[in-house]
Amino acid sequence: MGLHDLSDLPYPWDSIAGITATARSHPGGLIDLSMGTPVDPTPDVVRRALEAASNAPGYPMTAGTPALRQAVAAWFARRRDVPGLDPAAVLPTIGSKELVGLLPALLHLGPGDVVVHPGVAYPTYVAGIRAAGATPLATDDVADWAGRDDVKMVWVNSPGNPTGRVLDVEALRVVVDAAHAIGAVVVSDECYAELAWEAPWADDGVPSILDPRVCGGSHEGLLAAYSLSKQSSIAGYRAAFLAGDGALIADLTQTRKHLGLIVPAPVQAAMTAALSDDEHVAAQRETYGARRRALAAAVVDAGLVIDGSEAGLYLWVAAPDGRSGLRIAEWFAERGILTAPGHLYGDDTHTRVALTSTDAQIADAVSRLTEA
Ligand SMILES: Cc1ncc(COP(=O)(O)O)c(C=O)c1O
């Protein structure tokens, strides 16, 4: 059985041609706040490591170098309150999008299996579930799937894209307990964990699914996915990893070895350097924080409402008059600002405004919104 046909699943950004044309026709030019694609230069500490590892005649290790696996375990202990992670329970991935897309199939799921994903979500969860031939179930309510023996996997995404909402320890524990009861695997996509803005997350950190307060110290049936794309401005490197249940990681590593799903050696070296340096992450966070403050104030001054958005790289924007997300996105587009209407994520009442643009473009967006 091959990957299932996705030809009837529209690629999200292909479906906003109308507002893209409107935004593009603005005399001041287009400001693209529709995608979370980093624009700041890759930090020197990361680039130097990539360059130093550029002599790479041999095949890299699918499982990751010992130095990289060690750096991931140390990062979990230092940054995520997850002590004692076994470096063998780590697997680098070629960015996290391929992982999100392939994981249901790599976990041997298929027709008849149900995979839960967040009610309003990054579209690749559904693409990957459908590619495996499994059935997606969009819900944030554990009661919708607790006790069901056809549910084999549960995606959680905290901080969430597009909503910016964070799941606390208790909410994660409820998911873990319900999944354990039916033998389902919980996979937690935590790629915005270093970008928390509001209390308590900004000071205390965003809880990981592997946090002992969530899982009692056992990682059985649990996987955390993390990406360096945003925290280190290296989306172009394709650098991410998975960690957690050692048996699942061993099985996934074996399959990925056979298939050649390997992170290039220079990227593994760059990841090791990035995960060992907290300074550039703090600086990047400051940069996004300043953009967020400026944009958020302008959005609110323009009479719009920001929901969620406690963490992550987006403002999740609604209108007090209940206008649809597409109408709000059109309003932005008339000012030359392209945003991502919520229907791309399964919500008709918001548009998503990304913080990933240069300071100059954000300042331009703020002045266009202020004129509004
Ligand atoms: C929730 C979520 N998961 C995964 C990704 C993929 O990131 P990458 O493939 O750059 O690691 C993104 C990118 O925006 C995302 O928002």
GROMACS .gro file of C-alpha atoms and ligand atoms in nm:
model
  388
    1MET     CA    1   0.000   0.000   0.000
    2GLY     CA    2   0.142   0.336  -0.104
    3LEU     CA    3   0.086   0.683   0.029
    4HIS     CA    4  -0.274   0.783  -0.027
    5ASP     CA    5  -0.381   1.037  -0.287
    6LEU     CA    6  -0.382   1.398  -0.163
    7SER     CA    7  -0.483   1.553  -0.496
    8ASP     CA    8  -0.823   1.664  -0.362
    9LEU     CA    9  -0.663   1.836  -0.061
   10PRO     CA   10  -0.597   2.199  -0.166
   11TYR     CA   11  -0.256   2.338  -0.071
   12PRO     CA   12  -0.357   2.608   0.180
   13TRP     CA   13  -0.170   2.903   0.035
   14ASP     CA   14  -0.291   2.828  -0.318
   15SER     CA   15  -0.644   2.910  -0.204
   16ILE     CA   16  -0.586   3.274  -0.106
   17ALA     CA   17  -0.506   3.407  -0.453
   18GLY     CA   18  -0.784   3.669  -0.426
   19ILE     CA   19  -0.657   3.848  -0.117
   20THR     CA   20  -0.299   3.805  -0.238
   21ALA     CA   21  -0.386   3.999  -0.556
   22THR     CA   22  -0.559   4.270  -0.350
   23ALA     CA   23  -0.260   4.307  -0.117
   24ARG     CA   24  -0.015   4.306  -0.407
   25SER     CA   25  -0.196   4.594  -0.576
   26HIS     CA   26  -0.136   4.830  -0.280
   27PRO     CA   27   0.071   5.128  -0.401
   28GLY     CA   28   0.314   5.084  -0.109
   29GLY     CA   29   0.373   4.718  -0.200
   30LEU     CA   30   0.288   4.391  -0.034
   31ILE     CA   31   0.375   4.317   0.328
   32ASP     CA   32   0.354   3.942   0.365
   33LEU     CA   33   0.243   3.843   0.716
   34SER     CA   34   0.075   3.523   0.595
   35MET     CA   35   0.352   3.273   0.662
   36GLY     CA   36   0.573   3.192   0.957
   37THR     CA   37   0.890   3.196   0.752
   38PRO     CA   38   1.184   3.351   0.942
   39VAL     CA   39   1.358   3.651   0.781
   40ASP     CA   40   1.636   3.738   1.026
   41PRO     CA   41   1.991   3.628   0.943
   42THR     CA   42   2.102   3.290   1.072
   43PRO     CA   43   2.320   3.357   1.379
   44ASP     CA   44   2.698   3.334   1.330
   45VAL     CA   45   2.735   3.063   1.593
   46VAL     CA   46   2.515   2.835   1.383
   47ARG     CA   47   2.663   2.931   1.045
   48ARG     CA   48   3.018   2.875   1.169
   49ALA     CA   49   2.927   2.523   1.283
   50LEU     CA   50   2.768   2.447   0.944
   51GLU     CA   51   3.074   2.578   0.759
   52ALA     CA   52   3.317   2.391   0.983
   53ALA     CA   53   3.134   2.066   0.902
   54SER     CA   54   3.110   2.127   0.528
   55ASN     CA   55   3.370   1.860   0.444
   56ALA     CA   56   3.131   1.565   0.456
   57PRO     CA   57   3.229   1.287   0.215
   58GLY     CA   58   3.061   1.007   0.409
   59TYR     CA   59   2.695   0.930   0.479
   60PRO     CA   60   2.555   1.093   0.793
   61MET     CA   61   2.396   0.899   1.080
   62THR     CA   62   2.017   0.867   1.060
   63ALA     CA   63   2.005   0.847   1.439
   64GLY     CA   64   2.209   1.166   1.472
   65THR     CA   65   2.567   1.209   1.591
   66PRO     CA   66   2.632   1.130   1.958
   67ALA     CA   67   2.710   1.502   2.004
   68LEU     CA   68   2.372   1.604   1.862
   69ARG     CA   69   2.176   1.351   2.066
   70GLN     CA   70   2.362   1.462   2.377
   71ALA     CA   71   2.290   1.828   2.295
   72VAL     CA   72   1.918   1.750   2.260
   73ALA     CA   73   1.911   1.571   2.598
   74ALA     CA   74   2.099   1.862   2.760
   75TRP     CA   75   1.858   2.112   2.596
   76PHE     CA   76   1.556   1.926   2.738
   77ALA     CA   77   1.711   1.932   3.085
   78ARG     CA   78   1.817   2.298   3.065
   79ARG     CA   79   1.529   2.457   2.873
   80ARG     CA   80   1.225   2.229   2.912
   81ASP     CA   81   1.237   2.087   3.265
   82VAL     CA   82   1.287   1.737   3.127
   83PRO     CA   83   1.585   1.587   3.312
   84GLY     CA   84   1.751   1.258   3.232
   85LEU     CA   85   1.636   1.210   2.872
   86ASP     CA   86   1.826   0.916   2.724
   87PRO     CA   87   2.026   1.048   2.422
   88ALA     CA   88   1.935   0.721   2.248
   89ALA     CA   89   1.570   0.832   2.257
   90VAL     CA   90   1.639   1.119   2.014
   91LEU     CA   91   1.597   1.122   1.635
   92PRO     CA   92   1.683   1.420   1.411
   93THR     CA   93   1.436   1.499   1.132
   94ILE     CA   94   1.463   1.700   0.810
   95GLY     CA   95   1.272   1.991   0.956
   96SER     CA   96   0.952   1.896   1.133
   97LYS     CA   97   0.713   1.932   0.839
   98GLU     CA   98   0.823   1.604   0.682
   99LEU     CA   99   0.791   1.439   1.019
  100VAL     CA  100   0.440   1.575   1.073
  101GLY     CA  101   0.350   1.461   0.722
  102LEU     CA  102   0.501   1.113   0.743
  103LEU     CA  103   0.464   1.016   1.107
  104PRO     CA  104   0.124   0.842   1.094
  105ALA     CA  105   0.255   0.620   0.812
  106LEU     CA  106   0.591   0.569   0.985
  107LEU     CA  107   0.403   0.459   1.298
  108HIS     CA  108   0.234   0.195   1.076
  109LEU     CA  109  -0.110   0.354   1.088
  110GLY     CA  110  -0.352   0.316   0.800
  111PRO     CA  111  -0.716   0.263   0.703
  112GLY     CA  112  -0.942   0.207   1.003
  113ASP     CA  113  -0.710   0.395   1.239
  114VAL     CA  114  -0.817   0.732   1.378
  115VAL     CA  115  -0.570   1.011   1.452
  116VAL     CA  116  -0.678   1.305   1.666
  117HIS     CA  117  -0.548   1.654   1.589
  118PRO     CA  118  -0.629   2.000   1.731
  119GLY     CA  119  -0.963   2.151   1.631
  120VAL     CA  120  -0.795   2.452   1.473
  121ALA     CA  121  -0.462   2.337   1.338
  122TYR     CA  122  -0.157   2.349   1.117
  123PRO     CA  123  -0.286   2.177   0.799
  124THR     CA  124  -0.001   1.926   0.769
  125TYR     CA  125  -0.148   1.710   1.049
  126VAL     CA  126  -0.446   1.627   0.827
  127ALA     CA  127  -0.226   1.585   0.519
  128GLY     CA  128  -0.011   1.328   0.701
  129ILE     CA  129  -0.308   1.143   0.847
  130ARG     CA  130  -0.473   1.129   0.505
  131ALA     CA  131  -0.147   1.025   0.336
  132ALA     CA  132  -0.139   0.722   0.568
  133GLY     CA  133  -0.501   0.641   0.479
  134ALA     CA  134  -0.605   0.694   0.841
  135THR     CA  135  -0.901   0.906   0.954
  136PRO     CA  136  -0.850   1.251   1.104
  137LEU     CA  137  -1.056   1.359   1.405
  138ALA     CA  138  -1.038   1.734   1.475
  139THR     CA  139  -1.110   1.807   1.840
  140ASP     CA  140  -0.966   1.966   2.151
  141ASP     CA  141  -1.204   1.776   2.376
  142VAL     CA  142  -1.057   1.455   2.516
  143ALA     CA  143  -1.412   1.328   2.583
  144ASP     CA  144  -1.457   1.299   2.203
  145TRP     CA  145  -1.204   1.013   2.184
  146ALA     CA  146  -1.143   0.879   2.536
  147GLY     CA  147  -1.211   0.505   2.550
  148ARG     CA  148  -1.216   0.456   2.170
  149ASP     CA  149  -1.001   0.168   2.060
  150ASP     CA  150  -0.975   0.287   1.698
  151VAL     CA  151  -0.784   0.598   1.809
  152LYS     CA  152  -0.415   0.515   1.766
  153MET     CA  153  -0.245   0.853   1.776
  154VAL     CA  154  -0.312   1.198   1.919
  155TRP     CA  155  -0.141   1.515   1.798
  156VAL     CA  156  -0.115   1.801   2.041
  157ASN     CA  157   0.037   2.135   1.946
  158SER     CA  158   0.138   2.370   2.226
  159PRO     CA  159   0.204   2.657   2.183
  160GLY     CA  160  -0.049   2.618   1.906
  161ASN     CA  161  -0.036   2.735   1.550
  162PRO     CA  162  -0.244   2.938   1.462
  163THR     CA  163  -0.408   3.017   1.798
  164GLY     CA  164  -0.098   3.075   2.012
  165ARG     CA  165  -0.264   2.891   2.298
  166VAL     CA  166  -0.056   2.697   2.552
  167LEU     CA  167  -0.169   2.374   2.719
  168ASP     CA  168  -0.084   2.367   3.088
  169VAL     CA  169   0.049   2.066   3.279
  170GLU     CA  170  -0.298   1.955   3.382
  171ALA     CA  171  -0.440   1.973   3.027
  172LEU     CA  172  -0.146   1.773   2.891
  173ARG     CA  173  -0.182   1.517   3.170
  174VAL     CA  174  -0.548   1.460   3.083
  175VAL     CA  175  -0.447   1.386   2.721
  176VAL     CA  176  -0.165   1.154   2.829
  177ASP     CA  177  -0.385   0.961   3.073
  178ALA     CA  178  -0.666   0.916   2.819
  179ALA     CA  179  -0.418   0.805   2.550
  180HIS     CA  180  -0.245   0.559   2.783
  181ALA     CA  181  -0.582   0.407   2.869
  182ILE     CA  182  -0.641   0.311   2.502
  183GLY     CA  183  -0.277   0.249   2.403
  184ALA     CA  184  -0.262   0.551   2.168
  185VAL     CA  185   0.062   0.740   2.104
  186VAL     CA  186   0.067   1.111   2.194
  187VAL     CA  187   0.286   1.327   1.973
  188SER     CA  188   0.336   1.682   2.090
  189ASP     CA  189   0.448   1.942   1.837
  190GLU     CA  190   0.630   2.199   2.050
  191CYS     CA  191   0.808   2.407   1.786
  192TYR     CA  192   0.710   2.743   1.940
  193ALA     CA  193   0.811   2.650   2.296
  194GLU     CA  194   1.089   2.911   2.317
  195LEU     CA  195   0.855   3.192   2.206
  196ALA     CA  196   0.625   3.253   2.503
  197TRP     CA  197   0.504   3.608   2.571
  198GLU     CA  198   0.252   3.601   2.851
  199ALA     CA  199   0.240   3.483   3.211
  200PRO     CA  200   0.302   3.224   3.336
  201TRP     CA  201   0.472   3.081   3.025
  202ALA     CA  202   0.705   3.375   2.961
  203ASP     CA  203   0.878   3.317   3.297
  204ASP     CA  204   0.810   2.954   3.380
  205GLY     CA  205   0.845   2.810   3.029
  206VAL     CA  206   0.597   2.611   2.821
  207PRO     CA  207   0.546   2.256   2.954
  208SER     CA  208   0.665   1.969   2.736
  209ILE     CA  209   0.475   1.644   2.704
  210LEU     CA  210   0.793   1.480   2.841
  211ASP     CA  211   0.789   1.695   3.157
  212PRO     CA  212   0.771   1.466   3.463
  213ARG     CA  213   0.482   1.676   3.599
  214VAL     CA  214   0.288   1.569   3.289
  215CYS     CA  215   0.395   1.208   3.245
  216GLY     CA  216   0.528   1.107   3.586
  217GLY     CA  217   0.873   1.050   3.436
  218SER     CA  218   0.778   0.766   3.196
  219HIS     CA  219   0.797   0.850   2.826
  220GLU     CA  220   0.614   0.537   2.717
  221GLY     CA  221   0.384   0.617   2.425
  222LEU     CA  222   0.498   0.980   2.417
  223LEU     CA  223   0.695   1.175   2.157
  224ALA     CA  224   0.789   1.542   2.151
  225ALA     CA  225   0.872   1.712   1.819
  226TYR     CA  226   1.080   2.028   1.818
  227SER     CA  227   1.205   2.244   1.533
  228LEU     CA  228   1.499   2.483   1.524
  229SER     CA  229   1.352   2.671   1.226
  230LYS     CA  230   1.201   2.952   1.431
  231GLN     CA  231   1.418   2.975   1.743
  232SER     CA  232   1.740   2.984   1.537
  233SER     CA  233   1.620   3.127   1.202
  234ILE     CA  234   1.727   2.815   1.013
  235ALA     CA  235   1.410   2.706   0.834
  236GLY     CA  236   1.632   2.680   0.525
  237TYR     CA  237   1.857   2.421   0.693
  238ARG     CA  238   1.566   2.182   0.767
  239ALA     CA  239   1.657   2.107   1.129
  240ALA     CA  240   1.429   1.943   1.383
  241PHE     CA  241   1.409   1.638   1.606
  242LEU     CA  242   1.182   1.392   1.780
  243ALA     CA  243   1.241   1.256   2.131
  244GLY     CA  244   1.063   1.043   2.388
  245ASP     CA  245   0.965   0.674   2.395
  246GLY     CA  246   1.289   0.483   2.329
  247ALA     CA  247   1.119   0.185   2.162
  248LEU     CA  248   0.922   0.407   1.924
  249ILE     CA  249   1.234   0.608   1.843
  250ALA     CA  250   1.428   0.286   1.772
  251ASP     CA  251   1.157   0.161   1.536
  252LEU     CA  252   1.128   0.498   1.359
  253THR     CA  253   1.507   0.516   1.326
  254GLN     CA  254   1.517   0.173   1.166
  255THR     CA  255   1.250   0.267   0.911
  256ARG     CA  256   1.410   0.604   0.836
  257LYS     CA  257   1.749   0.430   0.789
  258HIS     CA  258   1.596   0.205   0.524
  259LEU     CA  259   1.430   0.500   0.352
  260GLY     CA  260   1.726   0.739   0.366
  261LEU     CA  261   1.543   1.002   0.570
  262ILE     CA  262   1.870   1.146   0.703
  263VAL     CA  263   1.960   1.495   0.824
  264PRO     CA  264   2.275   1.611   0.637
  265ALA     CA  265   2.594   1.602   0.847
  266PRO     CA  266   2.665   1.978   0.830
  267VAL     CA  267   2.309   2.046   0.947
  268GLN     CA  268   2.354   1.802   1.236
  269ALA     CA  269   2.664   2.000   1.338
  270ALA     CA  270   2.474   2.328   1.308
  271MET     CA  271   2.189   2.187   1.520
  272THR     CA  272   2.436   2.079   1.788
  273ALA     CA  273   2.577   2.433   1.803
  274ALA     CA  274   2.230   2.594   1.800
  275LEU     CA  275   2.101   2.374   2.082
  276SER     CA  276   2.409   2.449   2.293
  277ASP     CA  277   2.379   2.828   2.269
  278ASP     CA  278   2.091   2.999   2.452
  279GLU     CA  279   2.211   3.352   2.378
  280HIS     CA  280   2.102   3.370   2.014
  281VAL     CA  281   1.763   3.224   2.104
  282ALA     CA  282   1.710   3.494   2.367
  283ALA     CA  283   1.808   3.762   2.114
  284GLN     CA  284   1.573   3.623   1.850
  285ARG     CA  285   1.296   3.612   2.107
  286GLU     CA  286   1.354   3.980   2.189
  287THR     CA  287   1.334   4.066   1.819
  288TYR     CA  288   1.001   3.889   1.778
  289GLY     CA  289   0.877   4.031   2.110
  290ALA     CA  290   0.934   4.389   1.990
  291ARG     CA  291   0.755   4.318   1.661
  292ARG     CA  292   0.470   4.156   1.849
  293ARG     CA  293   0.425   4.455   2.082
  294ALA     CA  294   0.418   4.700   1.791
  295LEU     CA  295   0.180   4.496   1.576
  296ALA     CA  296  -0.050   4.399   1.862
  297ALA     CA  297  -0.095   4.762   1.968
  298ALA     CA  298  -0.175   4.865   1.610
  299VAL     CA  299  -0.421   4.579   1.562
  300VAL     CA  300  -0.605   4.666   1.883
  301ASP     CA  301  -0.602   5.039   1.800
  302ALA     CA  302  -0.763   4.952   1.467
  303GLY     CA  303  -1.056   4.807   1.663
  304LEU     CA  304  -0.974   4.439   1.618
  305VAL     CA  305  -0.944   4.174   1.889
  306ILE     CA  306  -0.651   3.941   1.963
  307ASP     CA  307  -0.746   3.598   2.096
  308GLY     CA  308  -0.504   3.341   2.243
  309SER     CA  309  -0.160   3.435   2.110
  310GLU     CA  310   0.008   3.390   2.450
  311ALA     CA  311   0.298   3.230   2.271
  312GLY     CA  312   0.422   3.159   1.921
  313LEU     CA  313   0.481   3.367   1.613
  314TYR     CA  314   0.131   3.484   1.532
  315LEU     CA  315  -0.151   3.714   1.638
  316TRP     CA  316  -0.488   3.538   1.612
  317VAL     CA  317  -0.716   3.824   1.516
  318ALA     CA  318  -1.097   3.851   1.526
  319ALA     CA  319  -1.338   4.141   1.474
  320PRO     CA  320  -1.587   4.253   1.742
  321ASP     CA  321  -1.864   4.270   1.480
  322GLY     CA  322  -1.828   3.899   1.408
  323ARG     CA  323  -1.699   3.946   1.051
  324SER     CA  324  -1.561   3.628   0.895
  325GLY     CA  325  -1.188   3.559   0.900
  326LEU     CA  326  -1.178   3.606   0.523
  327ARG     CA  327  -1.341   3.951   0.556
  328ILE     CA  328  -1.082   4.050   0.817
  329ALA     CA  329  -0.806   3.922   0.590
  330GLU     CA  330  -0.956   4.129   0.307
  331TRP     CA  331  -0.948   4.436   0.533
  332PHE     CA  332  -0.575   4.377   0.592
  333ALA     CA  333  -0.521   4.307   0.220
  334GLU     CA  334  -0.675   4.643   0.127
  335ARG     CA  335  -0.388   4.792   0.327
  336GLY     CA  336  -0.139   4.576   0.140
  337ILE     CA  337  -0.097   4.335   0.431
  338LEU     CA  338  -0.137   3.967   0.354
  339THR     CA  339  -0.254   3.751   0.646
  340ALA     CA  340  -0.365   3.387   0.663
  341PRO     CA  341  -0.745   3.361   0.698
  342GLY     CA  342  -0.852   3.116   0.966
  343HIS     CA  343  -1.036   2.884   0.726
  344LEU     CA  344  -0.693   2.753   0.622
  345TYR     CA  345  -0.676   2.609   0.975
  346GLY     CA  346  -1.041   2.515   1.023
  347ASP     CA  347  -1.175   2.839   1.177
  348ASP     CA  348  -1.396   3.096   1.002
  349THR     CA  349  -1.378   3.378   1.253
  350HIS     CA  350  -1.012   3.482   1.269
  351THR     CA  351  -0.717   3.570   1.052
  352ARG     CA  352  -0.358   3.488   1.146
  353VAL     CA  353  -0.102   3.766   1.143
  354ALA     CA  354   0.261   3.649   1.146
  355LEU     CA  355   0.540   3.831   1.331
  356THR     CA  356   0.795   3.709   1.078
  357SER     CA  357   0.882   4.012   0.874
  358THR     CA  358   1.165   4.262   0.892
  359ASP     CA  359   1.152   4.547   1.145
  360ALA     CA  360   1.107   4.790   0.853
  361GLN     CA  361   0.812   4.596   0.711
  362ILE     CA  362   0.652   4.561   1.054
  363ALA     CA  363   0.690   4.937   1.107
  364ASP     CA  364   0.531   4.994   0.765
  365ALA     CA  365   0.245   4.758   0.856
  366VAL     CA  366   0.195   4.943   1.186
  367SER     CA  367   0.171   5.277   1.009
  368ARG     CA  368  -0.077   5.142   0.752
  369LEU     CA  369  -0.289   5.001   1.037
  370THR     CA  370  -0.264   5.323   1.234
  371GLU     CA  371  -0.385   5.524   0.934
  372ALA     CA  372  -0.683   5.289   0.928
  373LIG     C1  373   0.284   2.375   1.429
  373LIG     C2  374   0.394   2.359   1.331
  373LIG     N1  375   0.456   2.241   1.321
  373LIG     C3  376   0.556   2.222   1.234
  373LIG     C4  377   0.599   2.323   1.151
  373LIG     C5  378   0.709   2.294   1.053
  373LIG     O1  379   0.826   2.359   1.080
  373LIG     P1  380   0.962   2.310   1.016
  373LIG     O2  381   0.931   2.215   0.905
  373LIG     O3  382   1.028   2.433   0.967
  373LIG     O4  383   1.038   2.243   1.125
  373LIG     C6  384   0.539   2.448   1.158
  373LIG     C7  385   0.583   2.557   1.069
  373LIG     O5  386   0.532   2.664   1.062
  373LIG     C8  387   0.433   2.466   1.250
  373LIG     O6  388   0.371   2.582   1.261
   0.00000   0.00000   0.00000
